[in-house]
Short mmCIF file of C-alpha atoms and ligand atoms in Angstrom, two decimals:
data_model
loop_
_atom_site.label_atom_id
_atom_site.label_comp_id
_atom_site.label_asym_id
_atom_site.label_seq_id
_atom_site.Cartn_x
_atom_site.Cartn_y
_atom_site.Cartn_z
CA UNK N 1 -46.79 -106.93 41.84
CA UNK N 2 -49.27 -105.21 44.30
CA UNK N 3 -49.55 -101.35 43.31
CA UNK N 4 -48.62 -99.35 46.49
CA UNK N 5 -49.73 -95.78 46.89
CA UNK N 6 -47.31 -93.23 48.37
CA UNK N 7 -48.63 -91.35 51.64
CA UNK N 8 -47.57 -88.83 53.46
CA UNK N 9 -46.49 -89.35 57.45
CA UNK N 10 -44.25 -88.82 60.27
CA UNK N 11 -41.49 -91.03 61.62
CA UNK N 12 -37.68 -91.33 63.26
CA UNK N 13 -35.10 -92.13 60.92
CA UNK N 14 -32.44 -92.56 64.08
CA UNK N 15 -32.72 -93.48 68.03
CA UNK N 16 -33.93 -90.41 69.56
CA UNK N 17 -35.88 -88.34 66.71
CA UNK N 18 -36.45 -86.38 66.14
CA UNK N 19 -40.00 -87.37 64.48
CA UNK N 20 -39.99 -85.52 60.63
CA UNK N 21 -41.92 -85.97 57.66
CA UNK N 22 -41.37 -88.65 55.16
CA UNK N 23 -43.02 -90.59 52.70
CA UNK N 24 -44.18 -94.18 52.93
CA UNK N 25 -46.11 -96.92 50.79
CA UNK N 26 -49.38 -98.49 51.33
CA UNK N 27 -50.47 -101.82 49.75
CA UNK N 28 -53.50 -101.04 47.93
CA UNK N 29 -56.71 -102.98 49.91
CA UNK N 30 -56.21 -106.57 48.96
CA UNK N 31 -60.14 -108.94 48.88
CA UNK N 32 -60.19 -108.53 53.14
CA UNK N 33 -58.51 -104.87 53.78
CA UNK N 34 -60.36 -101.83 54.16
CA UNK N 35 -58.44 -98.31 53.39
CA UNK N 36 -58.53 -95.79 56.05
CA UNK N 37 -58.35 -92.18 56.43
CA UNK N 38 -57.07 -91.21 59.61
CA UNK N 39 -58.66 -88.79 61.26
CA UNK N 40 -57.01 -88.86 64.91
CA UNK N 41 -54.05 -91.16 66.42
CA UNK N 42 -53.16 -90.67 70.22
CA UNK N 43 -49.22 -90.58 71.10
CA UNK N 44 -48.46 -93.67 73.48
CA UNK N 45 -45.44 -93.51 75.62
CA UNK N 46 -44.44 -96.64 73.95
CA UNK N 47 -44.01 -94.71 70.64
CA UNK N 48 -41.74 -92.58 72.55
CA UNK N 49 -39.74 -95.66 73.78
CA UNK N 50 -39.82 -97.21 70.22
CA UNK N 51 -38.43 -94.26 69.10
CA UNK N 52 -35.47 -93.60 71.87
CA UNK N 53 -35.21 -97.23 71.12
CA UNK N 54 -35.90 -98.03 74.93
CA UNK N 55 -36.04 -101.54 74.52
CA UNK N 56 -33.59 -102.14 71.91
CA UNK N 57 -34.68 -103.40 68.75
CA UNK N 58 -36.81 -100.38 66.41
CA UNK N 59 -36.08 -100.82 63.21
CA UNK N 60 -35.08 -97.57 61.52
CA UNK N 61 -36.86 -95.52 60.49
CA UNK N 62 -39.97 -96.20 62.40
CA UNK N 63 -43.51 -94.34 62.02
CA UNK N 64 -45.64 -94.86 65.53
CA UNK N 65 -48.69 -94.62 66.32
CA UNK N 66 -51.32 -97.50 67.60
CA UNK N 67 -54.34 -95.20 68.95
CA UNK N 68 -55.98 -94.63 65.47
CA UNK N 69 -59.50 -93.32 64.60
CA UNK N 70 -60.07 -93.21 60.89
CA UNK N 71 -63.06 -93.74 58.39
CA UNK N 72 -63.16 -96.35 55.91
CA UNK N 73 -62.98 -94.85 52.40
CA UNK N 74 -62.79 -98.12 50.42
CA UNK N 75 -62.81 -101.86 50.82
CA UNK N 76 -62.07 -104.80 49.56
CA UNK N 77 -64.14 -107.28 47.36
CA UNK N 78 -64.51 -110.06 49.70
CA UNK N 79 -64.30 -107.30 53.17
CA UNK N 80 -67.71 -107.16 54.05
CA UNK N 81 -67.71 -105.74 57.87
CA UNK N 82 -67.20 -101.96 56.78
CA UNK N 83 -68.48 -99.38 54.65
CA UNK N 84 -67.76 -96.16 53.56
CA UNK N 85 -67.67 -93.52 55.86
CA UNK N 86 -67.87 -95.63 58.78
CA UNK N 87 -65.63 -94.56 61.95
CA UNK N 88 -63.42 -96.90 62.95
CA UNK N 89 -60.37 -97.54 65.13
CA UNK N 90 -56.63 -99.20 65.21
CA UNK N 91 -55.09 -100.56 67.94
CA UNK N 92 -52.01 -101.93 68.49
CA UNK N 93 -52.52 -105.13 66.64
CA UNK N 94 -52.87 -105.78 62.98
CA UNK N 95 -52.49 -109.11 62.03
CA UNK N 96 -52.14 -112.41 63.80
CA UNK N 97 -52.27 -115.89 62.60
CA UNK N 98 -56.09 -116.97 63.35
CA UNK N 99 -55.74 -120.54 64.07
CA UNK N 100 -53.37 -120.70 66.98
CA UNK N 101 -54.50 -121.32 70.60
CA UNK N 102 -54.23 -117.66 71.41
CA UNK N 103 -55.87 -116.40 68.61
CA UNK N 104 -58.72 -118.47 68.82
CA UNK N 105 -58.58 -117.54 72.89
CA UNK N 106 -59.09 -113.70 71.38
CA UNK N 107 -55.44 -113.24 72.68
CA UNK N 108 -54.16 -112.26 69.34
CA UNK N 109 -50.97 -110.56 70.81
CA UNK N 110 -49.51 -113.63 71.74
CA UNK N 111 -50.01 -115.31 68.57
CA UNK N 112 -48.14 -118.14 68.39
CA UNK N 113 -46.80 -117.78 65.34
CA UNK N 114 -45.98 -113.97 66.22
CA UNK N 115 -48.13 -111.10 65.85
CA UNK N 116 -48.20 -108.33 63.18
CA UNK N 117 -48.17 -104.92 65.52
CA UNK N 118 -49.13 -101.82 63.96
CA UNK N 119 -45.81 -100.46 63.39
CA UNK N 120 -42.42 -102.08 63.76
CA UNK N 121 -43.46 -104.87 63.04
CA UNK N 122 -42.51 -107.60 60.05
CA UNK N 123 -46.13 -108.26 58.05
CA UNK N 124 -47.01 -111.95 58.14
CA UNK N 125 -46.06 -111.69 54.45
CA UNK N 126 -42.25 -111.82 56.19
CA UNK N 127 -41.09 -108.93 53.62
CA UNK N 128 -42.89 -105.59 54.86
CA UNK N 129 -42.34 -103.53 57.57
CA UNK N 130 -45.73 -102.06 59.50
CA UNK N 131 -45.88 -98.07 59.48
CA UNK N 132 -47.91 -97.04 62.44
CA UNK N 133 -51.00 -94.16 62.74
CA UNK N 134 -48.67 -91.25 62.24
CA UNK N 135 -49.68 -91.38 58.56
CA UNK N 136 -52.58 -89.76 56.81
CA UNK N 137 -53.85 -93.43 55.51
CA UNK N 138 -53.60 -97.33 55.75
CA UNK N 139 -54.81 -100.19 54.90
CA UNK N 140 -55.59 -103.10 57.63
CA UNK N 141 -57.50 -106.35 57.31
CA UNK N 142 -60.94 -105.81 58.07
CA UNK N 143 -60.77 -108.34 61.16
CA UNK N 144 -58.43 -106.29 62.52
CA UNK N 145 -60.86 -103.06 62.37
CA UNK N 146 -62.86 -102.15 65.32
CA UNK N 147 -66.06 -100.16 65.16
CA UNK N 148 -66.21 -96.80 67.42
CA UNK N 149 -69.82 -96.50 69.00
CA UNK N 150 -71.39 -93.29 67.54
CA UNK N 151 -71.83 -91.56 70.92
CA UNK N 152 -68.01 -91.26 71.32
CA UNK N 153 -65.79 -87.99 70.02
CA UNK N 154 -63.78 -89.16 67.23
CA UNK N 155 -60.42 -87.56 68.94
CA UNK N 156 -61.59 -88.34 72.54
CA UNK N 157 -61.88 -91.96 71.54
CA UNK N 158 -58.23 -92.45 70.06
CA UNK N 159 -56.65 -93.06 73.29
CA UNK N 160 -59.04 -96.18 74.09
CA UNK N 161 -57.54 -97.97 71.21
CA UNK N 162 -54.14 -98.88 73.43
CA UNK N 163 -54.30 -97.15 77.13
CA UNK N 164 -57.54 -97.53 77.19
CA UNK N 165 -57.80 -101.43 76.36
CA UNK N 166 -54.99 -102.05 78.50
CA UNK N 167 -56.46 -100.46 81.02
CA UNK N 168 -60.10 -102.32 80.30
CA UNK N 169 -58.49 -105.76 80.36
CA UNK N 170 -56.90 -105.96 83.67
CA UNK N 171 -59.52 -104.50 85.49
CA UNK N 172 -61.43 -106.84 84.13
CA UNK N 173 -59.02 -109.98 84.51
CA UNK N 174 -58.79 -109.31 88.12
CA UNK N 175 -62.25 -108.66 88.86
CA UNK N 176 -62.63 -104.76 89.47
CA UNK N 177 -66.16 -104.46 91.25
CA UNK N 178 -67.70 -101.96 93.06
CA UNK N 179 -66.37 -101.03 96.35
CA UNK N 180 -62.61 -102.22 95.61
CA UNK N 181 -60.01 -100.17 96.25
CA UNK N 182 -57.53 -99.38 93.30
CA UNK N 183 -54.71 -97.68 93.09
CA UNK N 184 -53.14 -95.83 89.62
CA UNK N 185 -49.47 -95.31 90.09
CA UNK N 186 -48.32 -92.95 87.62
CA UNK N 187 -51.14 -90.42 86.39
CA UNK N 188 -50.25 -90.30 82.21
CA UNK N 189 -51.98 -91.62 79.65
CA UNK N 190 -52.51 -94.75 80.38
CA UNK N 191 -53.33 -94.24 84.07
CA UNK N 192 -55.92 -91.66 83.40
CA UNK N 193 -57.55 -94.12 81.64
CA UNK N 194 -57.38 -96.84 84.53
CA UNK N 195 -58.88 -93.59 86.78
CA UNK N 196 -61.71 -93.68 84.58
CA UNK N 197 -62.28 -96.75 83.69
CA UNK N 198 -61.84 -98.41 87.26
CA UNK N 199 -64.26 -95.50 88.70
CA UNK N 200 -66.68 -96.31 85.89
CA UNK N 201 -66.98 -99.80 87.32
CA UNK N 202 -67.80 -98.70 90.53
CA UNK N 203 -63.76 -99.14 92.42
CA UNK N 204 -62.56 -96.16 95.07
CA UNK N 205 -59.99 -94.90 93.24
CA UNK N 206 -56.50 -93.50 94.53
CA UNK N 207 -53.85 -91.48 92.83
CA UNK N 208 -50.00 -92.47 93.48
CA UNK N 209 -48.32 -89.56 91.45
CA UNK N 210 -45.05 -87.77 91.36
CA UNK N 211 -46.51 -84.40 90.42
CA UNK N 212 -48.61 -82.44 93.07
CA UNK N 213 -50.04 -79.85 90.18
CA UNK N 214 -51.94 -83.11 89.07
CA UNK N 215 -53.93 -83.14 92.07
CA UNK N 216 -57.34 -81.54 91.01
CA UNK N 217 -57.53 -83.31 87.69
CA UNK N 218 -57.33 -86.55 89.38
CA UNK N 219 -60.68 -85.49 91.39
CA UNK N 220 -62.18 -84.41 87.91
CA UNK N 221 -61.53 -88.17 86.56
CA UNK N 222 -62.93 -89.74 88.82
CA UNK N 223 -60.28 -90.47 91.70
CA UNK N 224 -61.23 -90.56 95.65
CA UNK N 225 -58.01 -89.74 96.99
CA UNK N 226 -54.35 -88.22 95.44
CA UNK N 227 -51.16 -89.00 97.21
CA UNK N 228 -47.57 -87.25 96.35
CA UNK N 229 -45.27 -90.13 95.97
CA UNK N 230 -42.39 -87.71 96.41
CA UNK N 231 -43.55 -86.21 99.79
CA UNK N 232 -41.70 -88.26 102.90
CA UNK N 233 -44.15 -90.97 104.76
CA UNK N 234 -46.71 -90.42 102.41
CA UNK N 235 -46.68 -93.50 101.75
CA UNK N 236 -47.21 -95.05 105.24
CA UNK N 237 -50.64 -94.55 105.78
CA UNK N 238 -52.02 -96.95 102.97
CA UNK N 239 -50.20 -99.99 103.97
CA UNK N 240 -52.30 -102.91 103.43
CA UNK N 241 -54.96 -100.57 101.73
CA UNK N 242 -55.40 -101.87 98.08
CA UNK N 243 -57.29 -104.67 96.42
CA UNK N 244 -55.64 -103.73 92.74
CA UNK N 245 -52.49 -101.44 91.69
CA UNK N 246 -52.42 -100.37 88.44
CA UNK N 247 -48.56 -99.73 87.78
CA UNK N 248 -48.52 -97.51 84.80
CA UNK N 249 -44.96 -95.88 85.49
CA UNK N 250 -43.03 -95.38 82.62
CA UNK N 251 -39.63 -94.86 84.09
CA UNK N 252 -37.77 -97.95 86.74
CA UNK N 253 -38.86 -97.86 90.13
CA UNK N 254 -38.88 -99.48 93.49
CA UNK N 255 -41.86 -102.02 93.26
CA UNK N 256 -41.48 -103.39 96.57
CA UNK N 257 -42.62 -100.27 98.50
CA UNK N 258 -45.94 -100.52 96.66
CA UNK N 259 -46.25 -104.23 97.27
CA UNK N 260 -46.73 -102.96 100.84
CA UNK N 261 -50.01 -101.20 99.74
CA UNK N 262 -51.88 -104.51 98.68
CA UNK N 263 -53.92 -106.24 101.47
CA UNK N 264 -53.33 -109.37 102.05
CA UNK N 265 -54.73 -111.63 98.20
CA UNK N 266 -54.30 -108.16 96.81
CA UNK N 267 -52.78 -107.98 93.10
CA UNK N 268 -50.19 -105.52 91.34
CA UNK N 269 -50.47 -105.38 87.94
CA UNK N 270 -47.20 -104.45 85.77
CA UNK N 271 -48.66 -101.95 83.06
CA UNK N 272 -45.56 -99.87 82.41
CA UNK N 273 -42.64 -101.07 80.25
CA UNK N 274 -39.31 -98.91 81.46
CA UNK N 275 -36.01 -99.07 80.15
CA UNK N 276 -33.26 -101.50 82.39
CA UNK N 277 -36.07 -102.06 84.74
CA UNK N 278 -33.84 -105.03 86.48
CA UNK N 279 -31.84 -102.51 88.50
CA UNK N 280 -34.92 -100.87 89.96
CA UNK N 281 -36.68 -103.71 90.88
CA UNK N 282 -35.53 -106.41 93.57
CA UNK N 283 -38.11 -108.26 95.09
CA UNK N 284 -38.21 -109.60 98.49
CA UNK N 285 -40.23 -113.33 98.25
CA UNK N 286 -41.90 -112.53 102.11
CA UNK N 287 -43.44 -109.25 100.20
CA UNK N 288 -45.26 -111.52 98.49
CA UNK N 289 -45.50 -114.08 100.91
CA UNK N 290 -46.69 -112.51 103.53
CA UNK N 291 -50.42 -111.69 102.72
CA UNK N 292 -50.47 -114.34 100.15
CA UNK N 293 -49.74 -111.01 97.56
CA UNK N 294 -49.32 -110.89 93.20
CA UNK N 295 -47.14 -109.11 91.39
CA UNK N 296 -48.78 -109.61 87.95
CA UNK N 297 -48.69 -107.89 84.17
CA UNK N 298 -51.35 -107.12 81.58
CA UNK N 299 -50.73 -106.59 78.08
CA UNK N 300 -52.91 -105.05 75.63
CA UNK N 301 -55.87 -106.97 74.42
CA UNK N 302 -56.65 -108.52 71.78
CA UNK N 303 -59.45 -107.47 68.98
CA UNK N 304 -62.51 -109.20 70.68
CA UNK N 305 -61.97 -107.35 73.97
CA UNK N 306 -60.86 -103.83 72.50
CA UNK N 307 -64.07 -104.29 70.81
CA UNK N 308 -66.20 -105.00 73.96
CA UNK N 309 -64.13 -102.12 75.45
CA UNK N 310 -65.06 -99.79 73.10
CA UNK N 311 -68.92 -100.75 73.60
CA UNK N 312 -68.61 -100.15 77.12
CA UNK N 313 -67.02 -96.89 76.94
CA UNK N 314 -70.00 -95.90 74.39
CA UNK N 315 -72.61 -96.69 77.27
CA UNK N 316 -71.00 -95.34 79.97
CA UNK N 317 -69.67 -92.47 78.10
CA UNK N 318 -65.86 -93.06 78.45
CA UNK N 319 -63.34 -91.50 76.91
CA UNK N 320 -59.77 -89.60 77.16
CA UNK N 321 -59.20 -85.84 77.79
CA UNK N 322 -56.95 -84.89 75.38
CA UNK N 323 -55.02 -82.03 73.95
CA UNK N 324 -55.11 -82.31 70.11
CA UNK N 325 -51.76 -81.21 68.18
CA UNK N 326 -50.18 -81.00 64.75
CA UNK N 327 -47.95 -83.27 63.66
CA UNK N 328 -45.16 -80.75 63.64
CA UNK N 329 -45.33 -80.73 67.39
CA UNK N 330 -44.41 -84.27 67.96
CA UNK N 331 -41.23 -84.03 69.02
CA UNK N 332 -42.50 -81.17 71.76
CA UNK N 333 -45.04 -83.38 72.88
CA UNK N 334 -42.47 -86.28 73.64
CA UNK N 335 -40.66 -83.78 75.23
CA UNK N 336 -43.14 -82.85 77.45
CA UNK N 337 -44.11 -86.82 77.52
CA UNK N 338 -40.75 -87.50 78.70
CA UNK N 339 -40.95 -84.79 81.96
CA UNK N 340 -44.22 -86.71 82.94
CA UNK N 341 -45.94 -83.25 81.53
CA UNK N 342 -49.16 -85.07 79.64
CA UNK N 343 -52.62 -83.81 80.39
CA UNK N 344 -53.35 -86.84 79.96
CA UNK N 345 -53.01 -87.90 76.20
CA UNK N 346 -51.40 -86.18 73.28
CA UNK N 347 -54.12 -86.89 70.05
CA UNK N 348 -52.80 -85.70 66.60
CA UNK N 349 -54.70 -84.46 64.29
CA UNK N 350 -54.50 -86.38 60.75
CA UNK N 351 -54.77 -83.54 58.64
CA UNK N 352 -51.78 -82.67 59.21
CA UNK N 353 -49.89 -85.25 58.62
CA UNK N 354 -49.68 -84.44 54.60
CA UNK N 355 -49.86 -80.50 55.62
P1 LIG U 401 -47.20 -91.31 80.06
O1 LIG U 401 -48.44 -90.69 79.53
O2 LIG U 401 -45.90 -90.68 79.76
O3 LIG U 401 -47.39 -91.50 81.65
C1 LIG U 401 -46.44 -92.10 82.46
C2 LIG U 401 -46.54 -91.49 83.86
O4 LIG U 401 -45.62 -92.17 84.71
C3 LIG U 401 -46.12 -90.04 83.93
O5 LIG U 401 -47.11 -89.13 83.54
C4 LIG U 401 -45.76 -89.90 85.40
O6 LIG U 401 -46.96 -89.77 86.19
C5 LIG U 401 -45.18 -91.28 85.73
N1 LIG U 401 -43.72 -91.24 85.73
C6 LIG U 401 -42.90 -90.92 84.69
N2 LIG U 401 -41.61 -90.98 85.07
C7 LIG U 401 -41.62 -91.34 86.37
C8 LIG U 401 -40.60 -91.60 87.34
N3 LIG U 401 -39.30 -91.46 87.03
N4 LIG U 401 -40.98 -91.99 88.58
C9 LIG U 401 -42.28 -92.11 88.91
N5 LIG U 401 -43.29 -91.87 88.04
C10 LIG U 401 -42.96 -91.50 86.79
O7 LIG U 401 -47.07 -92.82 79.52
P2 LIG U 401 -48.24 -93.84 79.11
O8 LIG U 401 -48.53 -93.69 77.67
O9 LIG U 401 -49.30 -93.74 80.11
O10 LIG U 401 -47.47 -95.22 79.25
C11 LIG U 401 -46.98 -95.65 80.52
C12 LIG U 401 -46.14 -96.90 80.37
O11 LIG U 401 -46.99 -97.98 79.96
C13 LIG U 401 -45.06 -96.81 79.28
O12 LIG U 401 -43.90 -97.52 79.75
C14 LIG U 401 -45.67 -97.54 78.10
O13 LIG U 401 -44.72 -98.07 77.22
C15 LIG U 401 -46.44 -98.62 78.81
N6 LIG U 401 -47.55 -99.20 78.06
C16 LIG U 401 -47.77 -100.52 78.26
C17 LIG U 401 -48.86 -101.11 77.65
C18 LIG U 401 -49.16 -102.54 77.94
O14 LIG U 401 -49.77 -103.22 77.11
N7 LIG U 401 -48.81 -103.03 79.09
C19 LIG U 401 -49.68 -100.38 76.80
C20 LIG U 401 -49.43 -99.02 76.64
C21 LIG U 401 -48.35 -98.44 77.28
P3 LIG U 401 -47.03 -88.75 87.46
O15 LIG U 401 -46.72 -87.39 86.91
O16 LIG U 401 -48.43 -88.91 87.91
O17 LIG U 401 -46.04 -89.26 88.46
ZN1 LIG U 402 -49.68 -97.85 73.43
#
């Protein structure tokens, strides 16, 4: 029997929280796993869905968390990649098959045989559940690690571990260059990121947003223009205006009225996962048509290209602004989360967790 060692974390026992402290097991590091101390882990909106149950299937209870910055305190005999005291990060992936087509593509999160996420998920063992980063330790195959670059703040750099790969890889699949025009719907966590990261690679960025007070910070990160989505005919003016949309809305909305914003070969990419989404979201086929339009979506990454993310961001000096909390103020956070009231990524601090 492998030993397990009892750690200290945060987690749902029901739909809708609220997040408390409980106690969970960790494998000890088998030949390939390195044991991690968690020093940071950034609150996704998807832990917030997970947790409301959103889409339906958490398992109960559920510990979150997929933005993780740790160090490696021990290792396995035969794990080899890390050592001590090295900073490292978790994404949202932890295990995957390694011989499928994905996998071997570097698309790890559609393994065919079905990907191990960090939490919620069933380990490829088929008995365990995965706990996620609200935890003060864990222990994760070593191909699954990624190395943060030295230049980056340990907090800071949390975030890049989901919003900002998902960010990273559709800007990249669709060929963000210099002088493009992108637009971020939705200015949270994940679309501060694609403000960043879509500026860093030389796009003219606008802000579609529901909430006016965001306005200046969306200068500060990098964006050209900000436009109230709320305000009447705001809209009207940028018809035809986009090369990319980065759809990062967390709630359902009309999609077609931002179709109208591509030019004509112009792509929207689906980044946002909202509950009963079907009812918002009827699609007329000459908005696509018409200007020879996408309507795409972009999930993740997988290990290779979070690492090559996280590279980047280390030259170009990337990373999220954050507000750093204790783990007792989860379930404010989400709150605030849930009003769209995120400036622009909740990071908790790991000390607390066992506080
Ligand atoms: P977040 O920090 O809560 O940001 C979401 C933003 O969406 C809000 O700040 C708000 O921006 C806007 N918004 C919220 N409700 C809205 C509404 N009713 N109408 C219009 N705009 C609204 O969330 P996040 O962590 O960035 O995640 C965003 C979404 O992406 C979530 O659904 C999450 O599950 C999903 N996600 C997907 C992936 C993937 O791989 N595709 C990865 C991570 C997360 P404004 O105040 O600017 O309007
Ligand atoms: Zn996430």
């Amino acid at each position: 029997m492998a030993m397990m060692e009892k750690t200290p974390a945060y987690g749902a026992r029901a739909a809708k929280g609220p997040v408390a402290p409980l106690t969970i097991e960790r494998r000890d590091p088998g030949p390939h796993d390195v044991a991690i101390e968690i020093l940071y882990c950034g609150i996704c909106h998807s832990d917030l869905h997970k947790v409301n149950d959103d889409w339906g299937e958490t398992r109960f209870p559920v510990v979150p968390g997929h933005e993780i910055v740790g160090r490696v305190v021990s290792q396995g005999d035969s794990a080899f990649r890390f050592r001590e005291g090295d900073l490292i990060g978790v994404g949202c992936i932890v295990d995957s098959c390694r011989t499928c087509r994905e996998c071997r593509a570097g698309h790890e999160m559609f393994c065919e045989k079905g990907v191990t996420f960090t939490f919620d998920s069933l380990e490829p063992d088929q008995k365990a559940w995965t706990y996620g980063g609200y935890s003060a330790k864990m222990v994760v195959d070593e191909n699954y690690v990624l190395r943060v670059p030295k230049e980056l703040n340990p907090a800071r750099a949390a975030p890049l571990m989901c919003a900002g790969i998902t960010t990273y890889s559709p800007l990249r699949q669709f060929g963000c260059k210099r002088g493009d025009r992108v637009a971020v719907l939705g200015l949270g966590g994940v679309g501060h990121m694609a403000v960043k990261l879509a500026n860093s690679m030389g796009a003219e960025v606008t802000v579609l947003s529901t909430s006016r007070g965001k306005q200046e910070a969306a200068a500060r990160l990098g964006a050209k223009q900000f436009v109230a989505t709320t305000e009447p005919g705001a809209l009207d003016p940028l018809a035809g205006k986009f090369d990319l949309i980065m759809d990062t809305i967390s709630a359902p909305h009309d999609l077609e009225k931002y179709l109208a914003l591509l030019r004509n070969f112009g792509t929207m990419v689906l980044l946002g996962l909202p509950p009963d989404a079907t009812a918002a979201t009827p699609i007329n086929a000459s908005s696509l048509v018409f200007g020879n339009r996408r309507l795409a979506g972009s999930n993740i990454g997988g290990i290779r290209e979070t690492q090559e993310m996280l590279d980047y961001c280390g030259k170009q000096g990337v990373v999220a602004d954050v507000e750093v909390i204790k783990a007792n103020q989860i379930n404010e956070s989400y709150a605030r989360m849930g009003r769209g009231d995120v400036r622009y990524r909740f990071v908790i601090d790991g000390a607390s967790f066992g506080a």
